[in-house]
Amino acid sequence: MRVVILGAGFGGLEAARAMAGAPVEITLVDRHNHHLFQPLLYQVATAALSPGDIAWPIRTIFRRQRNLRTVLAEVTGIDAKARMVQAGDALAIPYDALVLATGASHSYFGHDEWAPVAPGLKTIEDATDIRRRLLLAFELAEVTEDAAERRRLLTFVVVGAGPTGVELAGAMVELARHAMPREFRRIDPAAARVVLVEAGPRVLPTFPEELGAIARRSLEAMAVQVLTDTRVTACTTSGVECGEERIPAGTIVWAAGVVASPAGAWIGAERDRAGRIQVGPDLSVHGMDGVYAVGDLAATKDAKGKAVPGTAPAAKQMGRYVGRLLAARAAGRPAPAAFAYRHHGDLATIGRRSAVVALDGIRLTGLIGWWFWGIAHVWYLIGFRSRIVVSFEWLWSYLTFQRGARLITGREPRGGNAARVPGHASVAQPPENRDTPADGSDGTRIHLSST
């Protein structure tokens, strides 16, 4: 059996691993050469970790799995009738079973024009771009003579108060307050203003309500300004507009929502409002024999009738299930029972020594929750080296308050915008990220050729 997996995110990775030793030929296709541990991506964006700490070459991960080959390519078409994946101008990959694991992209709710000024956080390119914008804001504030412009540059807005937004806001405060004291001569980095904007009534809306309230109090104790029931109506280079209220800001980060990659539309599959593919009990795509969808791309429900969340644990469970299903079929064994999602809990860190954890009926907060959050994330990293490096970086940061990855990288593209600081030389503004996939996913980009 020839199995093609599109996307080496959590779902694609687990599907491939589950077929190790099975009588199948696996082709894993991704436009990137690495697998990314997205839950810690915000720490790259806020200079706590380096990209290499949370990403690993795909070929290294599967170097011992002899029934798998890796293809670095951008998929340009899928011929479902001929069971063929097209990549580039000449590469054609036949399949007997196809696993779609192309992930999700940022959702701007119909305002995609906001993307250049309010980047989301899905890829390493996104994270290093946001890091560049954050660090440049302090540098620009240091040299400007305009007090109003300085306040704008030192205002950071995070849109969306889910786990990513909460963690970003807390990390931004720690970066300004603890990592930069006494390093600037004309500004006080601790005076930076961080604003967390949420359209709903509370932060962490998917968490138990009491934990959301604790998280909000912790954020406000860190001097994060939390605005709930506040809908963003415009994002510009000068700031954010929320109805009649305008917040001048130098840096805006989007964490308000995601939408499934266009894979479902390109193969003509039935989809929900978020673009996720409607799948059967075995995660197969309706009406398409041998095609499966996992992770953020799949719309399915748990035993209680609730939608399975678009989280890393859910993607891993789906990928593992499909991998075992295909391995069983290839070996002539009975297929496993229908997919059943098991929710392992919700975790979010708010800042130094503060986190909220919900595990079935167990609630952990504060320092205990923070330790549990850290241990859980280190445990799920790939490889002993990564666990040691990340643990050491966190320990060093905890003891010294330093951030070891404060590098401003990337160049202003030719013809890009430049802001002139009064009384000083022209200083380049952060560019729009040109390397991020248009669909924002950590998998592949595919276009329908024929069905």
CSV table of C-alpha atoms in Angstrom, one decimal:
chain,number,residue,atom,x,y,z
A,1,MET,CA,0.0,0.0,0.0
A,2,ARG,CA,1.3,3.4,-1.0
A,3,VAL,CA,0.4,6.1,1.7
A,4,VAL,CA,1.0,9.8,1.0
A,5,ILE,CA,0.9,12.2,4.0
A,6,LEU,CA,0.6,15.9,3.3
A,7,GLY,CA,2.0,17.9,6.2
A,8,ALA,CA,4.5,17.1,8.9
A,9,GLY,CA,2.7,18.8,11.8
A,10,PHE,CA,1.5,16.9,14.8
A,11,GLY,CA,-1.1,14.9,12.9
A,12,GLY,CA,1.1,14.0,10.0
A,13,LEU,CA,4.0,13.1,12.3
A,14,GLU,CA,1.9,10.7,14.4
A,15,ALA,CA,0.3,9.1,11.4
A,16,ALA,CA,3.7,8.3,10.0
A,17,ARG,CA,5.0,7.0,13.3
A,18,ALA,CA,2.0,4.7,13.7
A,19,MET,CA,2.8,3.0,10.5
A,20,ALA,CA,6.4,2.2,11.4
A,21,GLY,CA,7.0,-1.5,10.5
A,22,ALA,CA,3.8,-1.8,8.6
A,23,PRO,CA,3.8,-3.2,5.0
A,24,VAL,CA,3.3,0.2,3.5
A,25,GLU,CA,5.4,2.7,1.5
A,26,ILE,CA,5.0,6.1,3.1
A,27,THR,CA,5.7,9.4,1.4
A,28,LEU,CA,5.7,12.4,3.7
A,29,VAL,CA,5.4,15.7,1.9
A,30,ASP,CA,6.0,19.1,3.4
A,31,ARG,CA,7.1,22.5,2.1
A,32,HIS,CA,9.3,22.9,5.2
A,33,ASN,CA,12.1,20.5,6.2
A,34,HIS,CA,11.2,20.6,9.9
A,35,HIS,CA,8.5,19.7,12.4
A,36,LEU,CA,7.6,22.5,14.7
A,37,PHE,CA,6.4,22.3,18.3
A,38,GLN,CA,3.8,25.1,18.0
A,39,PRO,CA,2.8,25.3,21.7
A,40,LEU,CA,6.1,27.0,22.5
A,41,LEU,CA,6.3,29.2,19.4
A,42,TYR,CA,5.3,32.2,21.4
A,43,GLN,CA,8.5,31.9,23.3
A,44,VAL,CA,10.5,32.2,20.1
A,45,ALA,CA,8.4,35.3,19.3
A,46,THR,CA,9.3,36.9,22.7
A,47,ALA,CA,13.0,35.9,22.6
A,48,ALA,CA,12.9,33.2,25.3
A,49,LEU,CA,13.9,30.4,23.0
A,50,SER,CA,15.6,30.0,19.7
A,51,PRO,CA,13.8,28.4,16.7
A,52,GLY,CA,16.2,25.4,16.8
A,53,ASP,CA,15.0,24.6,20.4
A,54,ILE,CA,11.5,23.7,19.2
A,55,ALA,CA,12.0,22.5,15.7
A,56,TRP,CA,13.6,19.4,14.3
A,57,PRO,CA,14.5,18.2,10.7
A,58,ILE,CA,11.9,15.8,9.5
A,59,ARG,CA,14.6,13.5,8.0
A,60,THR,CA,16.3,13.3,11.4
A,61,ILE,CA,13.1,12.3,13.1
A,62,PHE,CA,12.4,9.5,10.6
A,63,ARG,CA,16.0,8.4,9.9
A,64,ARG,CA,15.4,4.9,11.3
A,65,GLN,CA,11.9,4.4,9.8
A,66,ARG,CA,12.8,2.5,6.6
A,67,ASN,CA,9.3,2.4,5.1
A,68,LEU,CA,9.2,6.2,4.9
A,69,ARG,CA,10.7,8.8,2.5
A,70,THR,CA,10.5,12.5,2.9
A,71,VAL,CA,9.8,14.9,0.1
A,72,LEU,CA,10.5,18.6,0.4
A,73,ALA,CA,8.1,20.1,-2.0
A,74,GLU,CA,5.1,22.4,-2.5
A,75,VAL,CA,2.1,20.4,-3.7
A,76,THR,CA,0.5,22.0,-6.8
A,77,GLY,CA,-2.4,19.7,-7.4
A,78,ILE,CA,-4.3,16.5,-6.4
A,79,ASP,CA,-5.9,14.3,-9.0
A,80,ALA,CA,-8.4,12.3,-6.8
A,81,LYS,CA,-9.6,10.1,-9.7
A,82,ALA,CA,-6.1,9.1,-10.7
A,83,ARG,CA,-5.0,9.0,-7.1
A,84,MET,CA,-2.0,11.2,-7.8
A,85,VAL,CA,-0.4,14.1,-6.0
A,86,GLN,CA,1.4,16.7,-8.1
A,87,ALA,CA,4.3,18.7,-6.7
A,88,GLY,CA,6.2,21.3,-8.7
A,89,ASP,CA,6.3,21.0,-12.4
A,90,ALA,CA,7.5,17.4,-12.7
A,91,LEU,CA,7.0,15.4,-9.5
A,92,ALA,CA,4.0,13.1,-9.4
A,93,ILE,CA,3.4,10.9,-6.4
A,94,PRO,CA,0.8,8.1,-6.7
A,95,TYR,CA,-1.1,6.9,-3.6
A,96,ASP,CA,-3.5,4.3,-2.5
A,97,ALA,CA,-4.3,6.2,0.7
A,98,LEU,CA,-3.9,10.0,1.2
A,99,VAL,CA,-3.7,11.6,4.6
A,100,LEU,CA,-4.4,15.4,4.7
A,101,ALA,CA,-2.7,17.0,7.6
A,102,THR,CA,-2.2,20.6,6.3
A,103,GLY,CA,-3.2,22.4,9.5
A,104,ALA,CA,-4.8,25.8,9.8
A,105,SER,CA,-4.1,29.4,9.0
A,106,HIS,CA,-4.9,32.7,10.7
A,107,SER,CA,-8.5,33.9,10.5
A,108,TYR,CA,-9.0,37.6,10.2
A,109,PHE,CA,-12.8,37.2,9.9
A,110,GLY,CA,-13.0,38.7,6.4
A,111,HIS,CA,-10.3,41.4,6.9
A,112,ASP,CA,-7.2,39.7,5.4
A,113,GLU,CA,-5.8,43.2,4.7
A,114,TRP,CA,-4.9,43.3,8.4
A,115,ALA,CA,-2.4,40.5,8.1
A,116,PRO,CA,0.7,42.7,7.2
A,117,VAL,CA,0.3,44.9,10.3
A,118,ALA,CA,-1.1,42.2,12.7
A,119,PRO,CA,0.8,39.0,12.0
A,120,GLY,CA,-0.4,35.7,13.5
A,121,LEU,CA,1.8,33.0,15.0
A,122,LYS,CA,1.9,29.7,13.1
A,123,THR,CA,5.4,29.2,11.7
A,124,ILE,CA,9.0,29.9,12.6
A,125,GLU,CA,8.9,32.8,10.1
A,126,ASP,CA,5.9,34.3,11.9
A,127,ALA,CA,7.7,34.0,15.3
A,128,THR,CA,11.0,35.6,14.1
A,129,ASP,CA,9.1,38.3,12.4
A,130,ILE,CA,7.1,39.1,15.6
A,131,ARG,CA,10.3,39.0,17.6
A,132,ARG,CA,11.9,41.5,15.1
A,133,ARG,CA,8.9,43.8,15.5
A,134,LEU,CA,9.0,43.7,19.3
A,135,LEU,CA,12.7,44.3,19.6
A,136,LEU,CA,12.7,47.0,17.0
A,137,ALA,CA,10.0,48.9,18.8
A,138,PHE,CA,12.2,49.4,21.8
A,139,GLU,CA,15.1,50.5,19.5
A,140,LEU,CA,13.0,53.0,17.7
A,141,ALA,CA,11.6,54.3,20.9
A,142,GLU,CA,15.1,54.9,22.2
A,143,VAL,CA,16.0,57.3,19.4
A,144,THR,CA,12.7,59.2,18.8
A,145,GLU,CA,12.3,62.7,20.2
A,146,ASP,CA,8.5,62.6,19.9
A,147,ALA,CA,6.9,61.6,23.3
A,148,ALA,CA,3.6,60.6,21.6
A,149,GLU,CA,5.5,58.4,19.1
A,150,ARG,CA,7.5,56.9,21.9
A,151,ARG,CA,4.3,55.9,23.8
A,152,ARG,CA,2.9,54.4,20.6
A,153,LEU,CA,6.0,52.4,19.9
A,154,LEU,CA,6.0,51.1,23.5
A,155,THR,CA,2.4,49.9,23.2
A,156,PHE,CA,1.9,46.3,22.2
A,157,VAL,CA,-1.6,45.0,21.4
A,158,VAL,CA,-2.5,41.3,21.3
A,159,VAL,CA,-5.8,40.5,19.7
A,160,GLY,CA,-7.5,37.4,21.1
A,161,ALA,CA,-7.4,36.1,24.7
A,162,GLY,CA,-7.2,32.4,24.1
A,163,PRO,CA,-4.2,30.5,25.3
A,164,THR,CA,-1.9,31.9,22.7
A,165,GLY,CA,-2.9,35.5,23.4
A,166,VAL,CA,-2.7,35.1,27.1
A,167,GLU,CA,0.8,33.5,26.9
A,168,LEU,CA,2.0,36.2,24.5
A,169,ALA,CA,0.8,39.1,26.6
A,170,GLY,CA,2.4,37.7,29.7
A,171,ALA,CA,5.7,37.0,27.9
A,172,MET,CA,5.8,40.5,26.5
A,173,VAL,CA,5.5,42.0,29.9
A,174,GLU,CA,8.3,39.8,31.2
A,175,LEU,CA,10.5,40.7,28.2
A,176,ALA,CA,10.0,44.4,28.9
A,177,ARG,CA,10.2,44.3,32.7
A,178,HIS,CA,12.8,41.6,33.4
A,179,ALA,CA,15.0,41.1,30.4
A,180,MET,CA,15.8,44.8,29.5
A,181,PRO,CA,16.3,46.8,32.7
A,182,ARG,CA,19.3,49.2,32.7
A,183,GLU,CA,20.0,48.4,29.0
A,184,PHE,CA,18.5,51.5,27.5
A,185,ARG,CA,19.5,55.1,28.3
A,186,ARG,CA,16.6,57.2,27.2
A,187,ILE,CA,13.6,54.9,27.8
A,188,ASP,CA,12.4,52.7,30.6
A,189,PRO,CA,11.4,49.4,28.9
A,190,ALA,CA,9.3,48.5,32.0
A,191,ALA,CA,7.0,51.4,31.1
A,192,ALA,CA,5.8,49.4,28.0
A,193,ARG,CA,2.1,49.0,27.8
A,194,VAL,CA,0.6,45.6,26.8
A,195,VAL,CA,-3.1,45.5,25.9
A,196,LEU,CA,-5.0,42.2,25.5
A,197,VAL,CA,-8.2,42.6,23.4
A,198,GLU,CA,-10.9,40.0,23.5
A,199,ALA,CA,-14.3,40.2,21.6
A,200,GLY,CA,-15.9,37.7,24.1
A,201,PRO,CA,-16.8,38.3,27.7
A,202,ARG,CA,-13.7,36.6,29.3
A,203,VAL,CA,-10.2,35.4,28.7
A,204,LEU,CA,-9.5,31.8,28.0
A,205,PRO,CA,-13.1,31.1,26.9
A,206,THR,CA,-12.5,27.4,26.4
A,207,PHE,CA,-11.3,26.9,30.0
A,208,PRO,CA,-13.5,26.6,33.1
A,209,GLU,CA,-14.8,30.0,34.0
A,210,GLU,CA,-13.0,30.1,37.4
A,211,LEU,CA,-9.7,29.6,35.7
A,212,GLY,CA,-10.4,32.3,33.2
A,213,ALA,CA,-11.0,34.7,36.1
A,214,ILE,CA,-7.8,33.7,37.8
A,215,ALA,CA,-5.9,34.2,34.5
A,216,ARG,CA,-7.3,37.7,34.1
A,217,ARG,CA,-6.4,38.7,37.7
A,218,SER,CA,-2.9,37.4,37.1
A,219,LEU,CA,-2.5,39.3,33.9
A,220,GLU,CA,-3.8,42.5,35.5
A,221,ALA,CA,-1.4,42.0,38.4
A,222,MET,CA,1.4,42.0,35.8
A,223,ALA,CA,0.0,45.4,34.5
A,224,VAL,CA,-1.5,43.9,31.3
A,225,GLN,CA,-4.6,45.9,30.3
A,226,VAL,CA,-7.3,43.4,29.5
A,227,LEU,CA,-10.2,44.6,27.4
A,228,THR,CA,-13.1,42.1,27.1
A,229,ASP,CA,-16.3,42.5,25.1
A,230,THR,CA,-14.2,44.6,22.8
A,231,ARG,CA,-14.3,43.9,19.1
A,232,VAL,CA,-11.5,45.1,16.8
A,233,THR,CA,-12.8,47.1,13.8
A,234,ALA,CA,-9.5,48.1,12.2
A,235,CYS,CA,-5.8,47.3,12.4
A,236,THR,CA,-3.4,49.9,10.8
A,237,THR,CA,0.3,50.7,10.9
A,238,SER,CA,-0.6,53.3,13.6
A,239,GLY,CA,-2.6,51.1,15.9
A,240,VAL,CA,-5.9,49.3,16.6
A,241,GLU,CA,-9.4,50.7,16.4
A,242,CYS,CA,-12.2,49.2,18.6
A,243,GLY,CA,-15.3,51.0,17.5
A,244,GLU,CA,-15.0,54.6,18.6
A,245,GLU,CA,-11.9,53.8,20.7
A,246,ARG,CA,-8.4,54.0,19.1
A,247,ILE,CA,-5.3,52.5,20.7
A,248,PRO,CA,-2.1,53.8,19.1
A,249,ALA,CA,0.3,50.9,19.0
A,250,GLY,CA,3.7,50.1,17.4
A,251,THR,CA,3.2,46.3,17.4
A,252,ILE,CA,0.0,44.3,16.9
A,253,VAL,CA,-0.1,40.5,17.1
A,254,TRP,CA,-3.1,38.5,16.0
A,255,ALA,CA,-4.2,35.5,18.1
A,256,ALA,CA,-8.0,35.8,17.6
A,257,GLY,CA,-8.8,32.7,15.6
A,258,VAL,CA,-7.8,30.2,12.9
A,259,VAL,CA,-9.4,28.8,9.8
A,260,ALA,CA,-8.6,25.4,8.2
A,261,SER,CA,-6.2,25.3,5.3
A,262,PRO,CA,-7.9,25.4,1.8
A,263,ALA,CA,-7.3,21.7,1.3
A,264,GLY,CA,-10.9,20.8,1.6
A,265,ALA,CA,-12.0,23.4,-1.0
A,266,TRP,CA,-9.3,22.2,-3.4
A,267,ILE,CA,-10.5,18.6,-3.4
A,268,GLY,CA,-14.2,19.5,-3.3
A,269,ALA,CA,-14.9,18.0,0.1
A,270,GLU,CA,-17.8,18.9,2.3
A,271,ARG,CA,-16.7,21.5,4.9
A,272,ASP,CA,-18.0,23.4,7.9
A,273,ARG,CA,-18.0,27.2,8.3
A,274,ALA,CA,-14.4,27.2,9.5
A,275,GLY,CA,-13.3,25.3,6.4
A,276,ARG,CA,-12.8,22.0,8.2
A,277,ILE,CA,-13.5,18.8,6.3
A,278,GLN,CA,-16.5,16.8,7.4
A,279,VAL,CA,-15.2,13.3,8.1
A,280,GLY,CA,-16.7,10.0,9.0
A,281,PRO,CA,-16.2,7.9,12.2
A,282,ASP,CA,-12.9,6.7,10.9
A,283,LEU,CA,-11.8,10.2,9.8
A,284,SER,CA,-12.3,9.4,6.1
A,285,VAL,CA,-13.4,12.2,3.8
A,286,HIS,CA,-17.0,11.7,2.8
A,287,GLY,CA,-17.3,10.4,-0.8
A,288,MET,CA,-13.6,10.1,-1.4
A,289,ASP,CA,-12.3,6.5,-1.0
A,290,GLY,CA,-8.9,6.3,0.7
A,291,VAL,CA,-8.7,10.0,1.7
A,292,TYR,CA,-8.4,11.0,5.3
A,293,ALA,CA,-8.2,14.3,7.2
A,294,VAL,CA,-6.7,14.9,10.6
A,295,GLY,CA,-5.9,17.7,13.0
A,296,ASP,CA,-7.1,21.2,12.4
A,297,LEU,CA,-8.4,20.2,9.0
A,298,ALA,CA,-10.9,17.6,10.3
A,299,ALA,CA,-14.4,18.4,11.7
A,300,THR,CA,-15.4,15.6,14.1
A,301,LYS,CA,-17.0,15.3,17.5
A,302,ASP,CA,-16.2,13.5,20.8
A,303,ALA,CA,-18.4,11.1,22.7
A,304,LYS,CA,-20.3,13.9,24.3
A,305,GLY,CA,-21.2,15.5,20.9
A,306,LYS,CA,-18.7,18.4,21.3
A,307,ALA,CA,-16.5,19.5,18.5
A,308,VAL,CA,-12.9,18.1,18.9
A,309,PRO,CA,-10.7,21.2,19.5
A,310,GLY,CA,-8.0,22.2,17.1
A,311,THR,CA,-5.1,21.5,19.6
A,312,ALA,CA,-1.9,19.5,19.3
A,313,PRO,CA,-3.1,16.6,21.5
A,314,ALA,CA,-6.2,16.2,19.3
A,315,ALA,CA,-4.1,16.3,16.1
A,316,LYS,CA,-1.8,13.7,17.6
A,317,GLN,CA,-4.7,11.4,18.5
A,318,MET,CA,-6.2,11.7,15.0
A,319,GLY,CA,-2.9,11.1,13.3
A,320,ARG,CA,-2.2,8.1,15.4
A,321,TYR,CA,-5.6,6.6,14.8
A,322,VAL,CA,-5.4,7.0,11.0
A,323,GLY,CA,-1.9,5.5,11.0
A,324,ARG,CA,-3.0,2.5,12.9
A,325,LEU,CA,-6.1,2.1,10.7
A,326,LEU,CA,-4.0,2.1,7.5
A,327,ALA,CA,-1.4,-0.3,9.1
A,328,ALA,CA,-4.1,-2.7,10.1
A,329,ARG,CA,-5.7,-2.7,6.6
A,330,ALA,CA,-2.3,-3.2,4.9
A,331,ALA,CA,-1.6,-6.2,7.1
A,332,GLY,CA,-5.0,-7.7,6.6
A,333,ARG,CA,-6.1,-7.2,10.2
A,334,PRO,CA,-9.5,-5.9,11.4
A,335,ALA,CA,-9.7,-2.1,11.4
A,336,PRO,CA,-9.9,-0.4,14.8
A,337,ALA,CA,-13.1,0.9,16.2
A,338,ALA,CA,-14.3,4.4,15.4
A,339,PHE,CA,-12.1,7.3,16.4
A,340,ALA,CA,-12.7,8.4,20.0
A,341,TYR,CA,-11.1,11.6,21.2
A,342,ARG,CA,-9.9,11.8,24.8
A,343,HIS,CA,-9.5,15.2,26.2
A,344,HIS,CA,-6.4,15.4,28.4
A,345,GLY,CA,-7.0,18.9,29.8
A,346,ASP,CA,-6.2,22.5,29.2
A,347,LEU,CA,-3.0,24.4,30.1
A,348,ALA,CA,-1.9,28.0,29.7
A,349,THR,CA,0.9,29.9,31.3
A,350,ILE,CA,0.4,33.5,32.2
A,351,GLY,CA,3.9,34.5,33.2
A,352,ARG,CA,6.7,33.8,35.7
A,353,ARG,CA,5.4,31.3,38.3
A,354,SER,CA,1.8,31.5,37.1
A,355,ALA,CA,-0.3,29.2,35.0
A,356,VAL,CA,-3.7,27.6,35.0
A,357,VAL,CA,-4.4,23.9,34.4
A,358,ALA,CA,-7.6,22.0,34.0
A,359,LEU,CA,-7.4,18.2,34.2
A,360,ASP,CA,-10.8,16.6,34.4
A,361,GLY,CA,-11.9,17.6,37.9
A,362,ILE,CA,-8.4,18.8,38.9
A,363,ARG,CA,-7.6,22.5,38.9
A,364,LEU,CA,-4.0,23.8,39.3
A,365,THR,CA,-3.0,27.4,39.5
A,366,GLY,CA,-0.1,29.6,40.4
A,367,LEU,CA,3.3,28.1,41.0
A,368,ILE,CA,2.1,24.5,41.1
A,369,GLY,CA,0.3,25.0,37.8
A,370,TRP,CA,3.4,26.7,36.3
A,371,TRP,CA,5.6,23.7,37.2
A,372,PHE,CA,3.0,21.3,35.8
A,373,TRP,CA,2.8,23.3,32.6
A,374,GLY,CA,6.6,23.3,32.2
A,375,ILE,CA,7.0,19.6,32.8
A,376,ALA,CA,4.2,18.7,30.4
A,377,HIS,CA,5.7,20.8,27.6
A,378,VAL,CA,9.2,19.5,28.1
A,379,TRP,CA,7.9,16.0,28.1
A,380,TYR,CA,6.3,16.3,24.7
A,381,LEU,CA,9.4,17.8,23.0
A,382,ILE,CA,11.1,15.6,20.5
A,383,GLY,CA,14.5,14.2,21.6
A,384,PHE,CA,16.6,14.2,24.8
A,385,ARG,CA,18.7,17.1,23.6
A,386,SER,CA,15.7,19.4,23.1
A,387,ARG,CA,14.4,18.6,26.6
A,388,ILE,CA,17.7,19.4,28.2
A,389,VAL,CA,18.3,22.6,26.2
A,390,VAL,CA,14.8,24.0,26.8
A,391,SER,CA,14.9,23.1,30.5
A,392,PHE,CA,18.3,24.8,30.9
A,393,GLU,CA,17.1,27.9,29.0
A,394,TRP,CA,14.1,28.2,31.3
A,395,LEU,CA,16.2,27.7,34.4
A,396,TRP,CA,18.7,30.3,33.2
A,397,SER,CA,16.0,32.7,32.4
A,398,TYR,CA,14.3,32.1,35.8
A,399,LEU,CA,17.5,32.7,37.8
A,400,THR,CA,18.9,35.6,35.7
A,401,PHE,CA,15.8,37.2,34.1
A,402,GLN,CA,17.7,37.2,30.8
A,403,ARG,CA,16.5,36.2,27.4
A,404,GLY,CA,19.1,34.5,25.3
A,405,ALA,CA,17.5,34.9,21.8
A,406,ARG,CA,17.1,38.7,21.5
A,407,LEU,CA,18.3,38.9,17.9
A,408,ILE,CA,16.8,41.3,15.4
A,409,THR,CA,17.1,39.3,12.1
A,410,GLY,CA,15.7,39.8,8.6
A,411,ARG,CA,16.0,42.7,6.2
A,412,GLU,CA,13.6,45.4,5.0
A,413,PRO,CA,12.6,44.4,1.4
A,414,ARG,CA,13.6,46.7,-1.3
A,415,GLY,CA,11.0,49.4,-1.7
A,416,GLY,CA,9.6,48.7,1.7
A,417,ASN,CA,8.3,51.3,4.2
A,418,ALA,CA,10.7,53.2,6.3
A,419,ALA,CA,9.8,55.4,9.2
A,420,ARG,CA,11.9,58.5,9.8
A,421,VAL,CA,12.5,59.2,13.5
A,422,PRO,CA,12.6,63.0,14.1
A,423,GLY,CA,16.2,64.2,14.5
A,424,HIS,CA,17.7,60.9,13.6
A,425,ALA,CA,18.5,58.7,10.6
A,426,SER,CA,15.7,56.9,8.8
A,427,VAL,CA,15.1,53.5,10.5
A,428,ALA,CA,13.5,50.6,8.7
A,429,GLN,CA,10.1,49.3,10.0
A,430,PRO,CA,9.5,45.6,10.3
A,431,PRO,CA,8.6,44.2,6.9
A,432,GLU,CA,5.6,42.1,6.0
A,433,ASN,CA,6.7,38.5,6.3
A,434,ARG,CA,7.3,37.3,2.7
A,435,ASP,CA,8.3,33.8,3.5
A,436,THR,CA,5.2,32.7,5.4
A,437,PRO,CA,2.9,30.3,3.4
A,438,ALA,CA,-0.2,32.1,2.1
A,439,ASP,CA,-2.4,29.6,4.0
A,440,GLY,CA,-0.4,30.1,7.2
A,441,SER,CA,-0.2,26.3,7.8
A,442,ASP,CA,2.7,24.3,8.9
A,443,GLY,CA,2.0,21.7,6.3
A,444,THR,CA,1.7,22.0,2.5
A,445,ARG,CA,-0.1,24.2,0.1
A,446,ILE,CA,-2.2,22.4,-2.4
A,447,HIS,CA,-4.3,23.4,-5.4
A,448,LEU,CA,-7.0,21.4,-7.0
A,449,SER,CA,-6.1,20.2,-10.5
A,450,SER,CA,-8.9,17.7,-11.1
A,451,THR,CA,-11.1,15.4,-9.1
